[in-house]
Coordinates of C-alpha atoms and ligand atoms in Angstrom, one line a residue:
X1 CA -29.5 15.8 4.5
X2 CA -32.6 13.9 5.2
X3 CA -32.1 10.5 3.5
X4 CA -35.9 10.4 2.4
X5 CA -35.5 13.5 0.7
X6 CA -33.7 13.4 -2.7
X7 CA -32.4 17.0 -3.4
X8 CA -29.7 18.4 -6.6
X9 CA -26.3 18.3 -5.3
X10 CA -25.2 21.1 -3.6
X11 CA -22.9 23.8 -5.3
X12 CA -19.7 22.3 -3.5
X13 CA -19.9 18.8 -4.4
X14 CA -20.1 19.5 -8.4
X15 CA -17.5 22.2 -7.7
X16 CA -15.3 19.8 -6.5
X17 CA -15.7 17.1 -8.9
X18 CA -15.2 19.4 -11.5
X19 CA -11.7 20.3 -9.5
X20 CA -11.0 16.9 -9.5
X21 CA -11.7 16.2 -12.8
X22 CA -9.4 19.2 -14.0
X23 CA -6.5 17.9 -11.2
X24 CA -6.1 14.5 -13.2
X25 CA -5.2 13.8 -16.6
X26 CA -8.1 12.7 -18.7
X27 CA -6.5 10.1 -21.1
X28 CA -4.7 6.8 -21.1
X29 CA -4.4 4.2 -23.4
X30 CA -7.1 2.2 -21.6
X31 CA -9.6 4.9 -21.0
X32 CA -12.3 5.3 -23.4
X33 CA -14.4 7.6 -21.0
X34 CA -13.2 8.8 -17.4
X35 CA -14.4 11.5 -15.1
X36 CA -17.7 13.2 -16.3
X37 CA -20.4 10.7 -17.3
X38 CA -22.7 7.6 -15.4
X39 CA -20.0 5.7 -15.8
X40 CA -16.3 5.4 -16.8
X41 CA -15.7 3.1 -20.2
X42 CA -12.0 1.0 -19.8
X43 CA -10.9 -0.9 -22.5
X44 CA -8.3 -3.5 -21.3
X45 CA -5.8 -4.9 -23.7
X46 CA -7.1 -8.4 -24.9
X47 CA -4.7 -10.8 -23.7
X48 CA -5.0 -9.9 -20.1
X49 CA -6.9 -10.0 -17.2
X50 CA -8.1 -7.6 -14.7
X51 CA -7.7 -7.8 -11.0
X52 CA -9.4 -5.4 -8.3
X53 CA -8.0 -4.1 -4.8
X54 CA -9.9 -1.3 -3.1
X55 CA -8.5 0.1 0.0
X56 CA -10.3 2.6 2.7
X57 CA -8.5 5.2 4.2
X58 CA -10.1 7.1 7.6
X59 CA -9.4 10.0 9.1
X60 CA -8.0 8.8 12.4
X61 CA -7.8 5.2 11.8
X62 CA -5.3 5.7 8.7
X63 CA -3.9 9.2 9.2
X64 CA -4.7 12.5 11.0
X65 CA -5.1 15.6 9.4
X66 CA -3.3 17.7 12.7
X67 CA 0.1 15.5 11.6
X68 CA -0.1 14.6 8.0
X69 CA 0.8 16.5 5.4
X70 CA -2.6 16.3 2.8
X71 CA -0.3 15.3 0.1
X72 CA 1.2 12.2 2.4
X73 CA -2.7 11.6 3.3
X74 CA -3.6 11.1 -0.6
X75 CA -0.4 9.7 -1.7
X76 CA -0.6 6.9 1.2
X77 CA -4.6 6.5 0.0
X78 CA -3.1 5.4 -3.6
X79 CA -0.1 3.7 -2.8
X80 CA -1.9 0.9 -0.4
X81 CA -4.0 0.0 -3.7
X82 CA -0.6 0.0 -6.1
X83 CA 0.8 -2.1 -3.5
X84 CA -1.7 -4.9 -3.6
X85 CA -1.4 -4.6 -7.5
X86 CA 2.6 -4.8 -7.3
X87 CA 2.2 -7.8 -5.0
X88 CA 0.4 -10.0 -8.2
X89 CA 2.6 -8.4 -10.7
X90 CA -0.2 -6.5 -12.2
X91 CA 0.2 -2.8 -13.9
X92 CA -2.2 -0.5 -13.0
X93 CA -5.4 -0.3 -15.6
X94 CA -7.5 2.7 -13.6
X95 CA -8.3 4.2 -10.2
X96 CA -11.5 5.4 -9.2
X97 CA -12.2 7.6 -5.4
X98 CA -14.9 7.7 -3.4
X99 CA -14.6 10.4 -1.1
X100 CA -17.0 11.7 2.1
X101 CA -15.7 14.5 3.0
X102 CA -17.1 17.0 6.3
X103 CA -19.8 19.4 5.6
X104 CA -18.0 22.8 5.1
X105 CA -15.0 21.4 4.9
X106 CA -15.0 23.0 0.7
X107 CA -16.0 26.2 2.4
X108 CA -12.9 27.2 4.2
X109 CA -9.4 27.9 3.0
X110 CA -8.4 25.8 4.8
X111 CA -10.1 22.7 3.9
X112 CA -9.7 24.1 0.3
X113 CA -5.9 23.6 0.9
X114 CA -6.3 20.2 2.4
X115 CA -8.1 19.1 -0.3
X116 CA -6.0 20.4 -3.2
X117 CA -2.6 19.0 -1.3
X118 CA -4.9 15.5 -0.8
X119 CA -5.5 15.8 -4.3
X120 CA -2.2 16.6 -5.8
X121 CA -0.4 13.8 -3.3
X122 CA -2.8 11.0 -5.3
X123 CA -2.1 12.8 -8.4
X124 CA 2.0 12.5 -8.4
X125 CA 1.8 8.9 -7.4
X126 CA -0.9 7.9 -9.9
X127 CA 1.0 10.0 -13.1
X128 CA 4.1 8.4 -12.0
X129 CA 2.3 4.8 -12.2
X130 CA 0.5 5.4 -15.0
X131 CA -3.0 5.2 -12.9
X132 CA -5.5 7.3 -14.4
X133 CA -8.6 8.5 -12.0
X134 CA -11.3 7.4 -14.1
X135 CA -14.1 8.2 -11.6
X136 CA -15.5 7.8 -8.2
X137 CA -18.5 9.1 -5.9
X138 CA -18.6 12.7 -3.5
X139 CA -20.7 13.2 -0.6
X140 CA -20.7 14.3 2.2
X141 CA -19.7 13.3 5.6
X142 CA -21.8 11.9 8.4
X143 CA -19.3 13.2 10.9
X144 CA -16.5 15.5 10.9
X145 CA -14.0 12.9 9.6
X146 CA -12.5 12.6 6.3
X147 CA -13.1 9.3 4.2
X148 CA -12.1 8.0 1.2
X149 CA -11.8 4.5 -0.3
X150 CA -9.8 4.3 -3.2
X151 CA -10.7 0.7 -6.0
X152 CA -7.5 0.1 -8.2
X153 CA -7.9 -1.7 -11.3
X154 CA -4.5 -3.2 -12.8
X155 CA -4.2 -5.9 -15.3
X156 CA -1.6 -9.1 -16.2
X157 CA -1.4 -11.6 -18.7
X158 CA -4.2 -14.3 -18.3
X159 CA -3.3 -16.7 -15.9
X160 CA -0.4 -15.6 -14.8
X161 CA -1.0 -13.3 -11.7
X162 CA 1.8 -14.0 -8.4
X163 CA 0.0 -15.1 -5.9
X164 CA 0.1 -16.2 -1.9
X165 CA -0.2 -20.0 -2.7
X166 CA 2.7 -21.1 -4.7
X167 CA 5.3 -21.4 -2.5
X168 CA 7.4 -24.7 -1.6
X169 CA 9.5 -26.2 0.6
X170 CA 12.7 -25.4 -0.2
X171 CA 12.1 -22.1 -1.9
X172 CA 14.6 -18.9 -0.7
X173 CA 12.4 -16.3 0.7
X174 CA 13.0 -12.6 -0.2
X175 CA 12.0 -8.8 0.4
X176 CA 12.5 -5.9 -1.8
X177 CA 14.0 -3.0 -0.4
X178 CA 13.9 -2.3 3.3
X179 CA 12.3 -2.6 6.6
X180 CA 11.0 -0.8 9.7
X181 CA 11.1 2.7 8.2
X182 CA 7.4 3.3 7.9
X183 CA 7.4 2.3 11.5
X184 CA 10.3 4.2 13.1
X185 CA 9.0 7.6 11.3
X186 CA 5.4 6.7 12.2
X187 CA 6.8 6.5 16.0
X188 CA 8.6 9.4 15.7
X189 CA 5.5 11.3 14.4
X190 CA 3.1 10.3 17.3
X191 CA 6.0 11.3 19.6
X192 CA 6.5 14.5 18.4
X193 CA 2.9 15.1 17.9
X194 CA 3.5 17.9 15.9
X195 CA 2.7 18.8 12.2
X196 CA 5.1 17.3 10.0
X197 CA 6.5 19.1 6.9
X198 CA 7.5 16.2 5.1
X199 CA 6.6 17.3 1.6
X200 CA 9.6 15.4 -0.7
X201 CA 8.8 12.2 -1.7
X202 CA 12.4 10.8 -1.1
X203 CA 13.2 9.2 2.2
X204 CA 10.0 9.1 3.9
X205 CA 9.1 5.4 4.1
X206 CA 5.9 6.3 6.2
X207 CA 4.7 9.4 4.7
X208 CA 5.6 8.8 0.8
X209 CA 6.0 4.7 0.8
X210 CA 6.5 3.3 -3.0
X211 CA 5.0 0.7 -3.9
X212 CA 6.9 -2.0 -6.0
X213 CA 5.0 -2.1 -9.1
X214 CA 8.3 -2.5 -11.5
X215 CA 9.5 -5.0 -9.6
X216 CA 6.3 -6.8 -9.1
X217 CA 6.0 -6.7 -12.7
X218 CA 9.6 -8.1 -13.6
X219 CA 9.0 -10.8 -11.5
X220 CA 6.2 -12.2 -12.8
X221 CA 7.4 -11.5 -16.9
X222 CA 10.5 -13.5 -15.9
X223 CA 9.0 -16.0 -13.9
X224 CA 11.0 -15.4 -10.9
X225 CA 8.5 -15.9 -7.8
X226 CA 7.0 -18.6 -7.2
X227 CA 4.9 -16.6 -4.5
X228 CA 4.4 -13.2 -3.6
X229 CA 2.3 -10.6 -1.2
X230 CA 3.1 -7.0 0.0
X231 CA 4.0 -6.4 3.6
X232 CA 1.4 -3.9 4.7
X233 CA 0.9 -5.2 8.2
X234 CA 4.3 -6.1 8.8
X235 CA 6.8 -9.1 8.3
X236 CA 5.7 -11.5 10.9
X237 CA 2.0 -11.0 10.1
X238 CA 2.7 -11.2 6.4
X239 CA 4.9 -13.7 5.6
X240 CA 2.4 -16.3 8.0
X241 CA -0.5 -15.2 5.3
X242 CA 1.9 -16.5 2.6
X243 CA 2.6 -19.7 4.9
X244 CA -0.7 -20.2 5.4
X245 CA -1.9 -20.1 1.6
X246 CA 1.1 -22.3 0.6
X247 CA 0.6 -24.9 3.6
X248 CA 4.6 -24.3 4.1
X249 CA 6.7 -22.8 6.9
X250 CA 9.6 -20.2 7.3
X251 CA 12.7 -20.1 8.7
X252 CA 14.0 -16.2 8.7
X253 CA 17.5 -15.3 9.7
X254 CA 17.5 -12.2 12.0
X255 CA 20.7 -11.0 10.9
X256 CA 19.7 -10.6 7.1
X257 CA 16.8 -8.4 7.0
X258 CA 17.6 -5.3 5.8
X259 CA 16.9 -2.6 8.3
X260 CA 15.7 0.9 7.0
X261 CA 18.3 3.7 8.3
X262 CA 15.4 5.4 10.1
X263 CA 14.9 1.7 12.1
X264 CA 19.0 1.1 12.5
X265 CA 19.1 4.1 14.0
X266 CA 16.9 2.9 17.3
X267 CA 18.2 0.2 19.9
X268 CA 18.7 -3.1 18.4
X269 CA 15.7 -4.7 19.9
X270 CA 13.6 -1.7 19.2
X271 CA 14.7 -2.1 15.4
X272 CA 14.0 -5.7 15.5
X273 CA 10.4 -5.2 16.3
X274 CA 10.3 -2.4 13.6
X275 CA 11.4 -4.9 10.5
X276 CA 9.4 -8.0 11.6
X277 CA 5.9 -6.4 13.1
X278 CA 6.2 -2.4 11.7
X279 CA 4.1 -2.8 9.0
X280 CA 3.4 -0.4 6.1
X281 CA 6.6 -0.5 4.3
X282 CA 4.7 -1.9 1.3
X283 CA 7.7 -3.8 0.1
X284 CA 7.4 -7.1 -1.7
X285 CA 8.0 -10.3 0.2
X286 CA 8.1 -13.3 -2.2
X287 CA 9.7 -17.0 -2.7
X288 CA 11.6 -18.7 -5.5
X289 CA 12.4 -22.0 -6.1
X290 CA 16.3 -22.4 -4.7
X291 CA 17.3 -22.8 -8.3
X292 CA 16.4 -19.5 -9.4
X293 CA 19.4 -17.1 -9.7
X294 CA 17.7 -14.0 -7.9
X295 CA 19.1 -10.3 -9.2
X296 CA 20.8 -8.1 -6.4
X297 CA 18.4 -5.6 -7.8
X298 CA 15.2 -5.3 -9.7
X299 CA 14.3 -2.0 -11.1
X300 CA 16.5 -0.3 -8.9
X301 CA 15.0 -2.1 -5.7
X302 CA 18.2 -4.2 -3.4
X303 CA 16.2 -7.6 -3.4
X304 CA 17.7 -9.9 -0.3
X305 CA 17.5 -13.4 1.0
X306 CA 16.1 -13.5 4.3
X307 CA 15.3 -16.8 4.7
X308 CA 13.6 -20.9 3.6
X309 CA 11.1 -22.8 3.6
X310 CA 10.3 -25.9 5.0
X311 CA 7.8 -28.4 4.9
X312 CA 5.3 -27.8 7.8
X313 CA 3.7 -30.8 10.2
X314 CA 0.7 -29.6 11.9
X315 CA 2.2 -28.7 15.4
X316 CA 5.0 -26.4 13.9
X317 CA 4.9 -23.0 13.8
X318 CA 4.2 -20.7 10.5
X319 CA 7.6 -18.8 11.2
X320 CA 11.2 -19.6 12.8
X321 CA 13.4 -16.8 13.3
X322 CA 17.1 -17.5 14.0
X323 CA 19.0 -15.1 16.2
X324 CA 22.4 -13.7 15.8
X325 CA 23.5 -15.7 18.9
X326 CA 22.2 -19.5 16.9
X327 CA 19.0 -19.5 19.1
X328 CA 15.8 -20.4 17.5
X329 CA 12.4 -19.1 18.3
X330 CA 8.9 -19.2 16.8
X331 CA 8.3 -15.8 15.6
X332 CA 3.9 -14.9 16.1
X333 CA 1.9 -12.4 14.0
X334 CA 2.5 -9.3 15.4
X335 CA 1.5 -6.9 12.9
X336 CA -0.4 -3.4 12.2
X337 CA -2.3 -1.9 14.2
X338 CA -4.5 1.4 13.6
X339 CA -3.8 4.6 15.0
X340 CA -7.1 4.4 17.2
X341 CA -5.9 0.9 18.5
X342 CA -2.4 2.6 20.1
Ligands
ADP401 P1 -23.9 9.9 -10.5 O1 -24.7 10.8 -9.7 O2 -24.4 9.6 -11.9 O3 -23.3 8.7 -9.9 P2 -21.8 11.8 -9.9 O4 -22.4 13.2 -10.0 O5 -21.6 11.2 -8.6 O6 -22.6 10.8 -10.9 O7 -20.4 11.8 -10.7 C1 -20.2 12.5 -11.9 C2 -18.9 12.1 -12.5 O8 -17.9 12.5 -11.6 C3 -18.8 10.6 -12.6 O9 -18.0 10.4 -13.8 C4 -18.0 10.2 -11.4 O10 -17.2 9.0 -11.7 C5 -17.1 11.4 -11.2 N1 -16.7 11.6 -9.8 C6 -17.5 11.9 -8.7 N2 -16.9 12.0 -7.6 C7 -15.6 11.7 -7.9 C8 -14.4 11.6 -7.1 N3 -14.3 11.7 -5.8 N4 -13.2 11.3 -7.8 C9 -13.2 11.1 -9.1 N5 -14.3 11.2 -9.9 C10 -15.5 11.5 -9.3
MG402 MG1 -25.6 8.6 -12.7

């Protein structure tokens, strides 16, 4: 469409908002108005604040339509946003999508099919969360690729938000759950280079990763972190953000980090480089003072000690790893890269 020229929207685009509107539940405690006018209306409880994450998500860069399922494609869309939510403890207030979608792509079966498994893969994850879709923007394309940027809203009491900063010398450093999965399926994936049919959300850290809100949450209503992020580019490149922000270094104790079965199953060095530089396990990585008696579990999650920190002097490095055999070496950022960048 010429950009000078200011035309209706076409028949597909209102179509499709109006198949969005009828895919996601129209209510929540916090919604006044969602889907359907200028703008949406969210009233947040009072003694809380709100915190914003918005996350893009591009055909190619993020996923590829010949491989992923549309449901994994949407799911993974929403669960990058929950994750960065999860990280500062917050619960999730609202989602909104903006989506670009190809010219004709409404206009096929096909596409159709896409759309509605794109859809309904946001749509599990976001009912499950308690994130309603409260709004978002349609147009079309400027190229055949698929785009969509997804803002997540979440609130947590005043003040009292995790963040990357507080962490101390001395504090025991943890992750929730486990690591290299996302990795070693996303390997396997661009090996095969076939279609894959992962549809269940169990057991598929790459396709269907869950993001840690409940334990997020615990963590900061019992003051149990003094720090937190989400390991979305991997270990290594994670844990030196949390360094950097709380002028502090790590020590990380190879044998300890909980290897995903999908990563244990590769050679040990292979697996390794899985849990420290995979990236996109959206687990929680976070600090507590050494006095804090840490759970085994939160919500369900196994929650283990992987490590300290230290006091850092300028010439150290953000990260120490020890290896099984007592050797020490620094340990570089090493994380995520896009699909396009393989
Ligand atoms: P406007 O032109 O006034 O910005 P739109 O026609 O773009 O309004 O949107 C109409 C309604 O549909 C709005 O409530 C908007 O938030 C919602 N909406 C549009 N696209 C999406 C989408 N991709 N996901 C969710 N809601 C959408
Ligand atoms: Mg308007």
């Amino acid at each position: 469409m010429n950009m000078a020229t200011k035309t209706a929207k076409p028949a597909g685009e209102l179509t499709l908002i109006e198949q969005i509107r009828k895919t996601f539940p129209q209510s929540g405690s916090s919604i006044a108005l969602g889907i359907g006018d200028d703008c949406a209306i969210l009233r947040p409880p009072s003694d809380r604040e709100i915190l914003v994450t918005t996350d893009f998500s591009l055909e190619n860069r993020h996923f590829r339509r010949d491989l992923h399922p549309a449901s994994s494609v949407g799911h993974r869309c929403l669960a990058r946003g929950l994750s960065d939510l999860a990280a500062m403890g917050a619960t999730p207030l609202a989602a909104f999508l903006s989506l670009a979608l190809p010219n004709g792509l409404t206009q096929t079966s096909r596409g159709q099919r896409w759309i509605s498994g794109f859809l309904q893969g946001i749509r599990s994850l976001a009912v499950r969360h308690k994130a309603p879709l409260a709004g978002g923007d349609t147009a079309g394309s400027p190229a055949d690729l698929i785009l969509a940027d997804i803002v997540l809203l979440g609130t947590a009491p005043t003040g009292q938000s995790l963040r990357r900063s507080g962490a101390h010398a001395g504090d025991a450093i943890y992750v929730t759950g486990s690591l290299g999965g996302a990795h070693a399926e996303l390997t396997a994936l661009l090996a095969s280079n076939r279609p894959s049919k992962a549809t269940s959300q169990r057991d598929h850290p790459h396709f269907y990763p869950q993001p840690r809100l409940a334990v997020g949450a615990t963590l900061l209503r019992r003051k149990l972190a003094s720090a937190a992020i989400d390991i979305s580019d991997g270990l290594s490149t994670d844990l030196t953000h949390l360094c950097e922000a709380s002028r502090v270094r790590a020590e990380i104790n190879a044998a300890a980090l909980p290897l995903h079965p999908l990563a244990a199953r590769l050679a040990p060095a292979e697996a390794l480089h899985a849990a420290l530089h995979g990236g996109e396990d959206y687990e929680l990585l976070f600090t507590a003072s050494a006095t804090t008696r840490m759970p085994r579990s939160i919500a369900g999650v196994p929650i283990t000690r992987i490590g300290t920190m230290h006091r850092r002097a300028r010439t150290q490095p953000a990260i120490t790893i020890l290896a099984s055999d007592g050797t020490r070496s620094e340990l570089k950022p090493g994380g995520w890269q896009h699909l396009t960048a393989r």
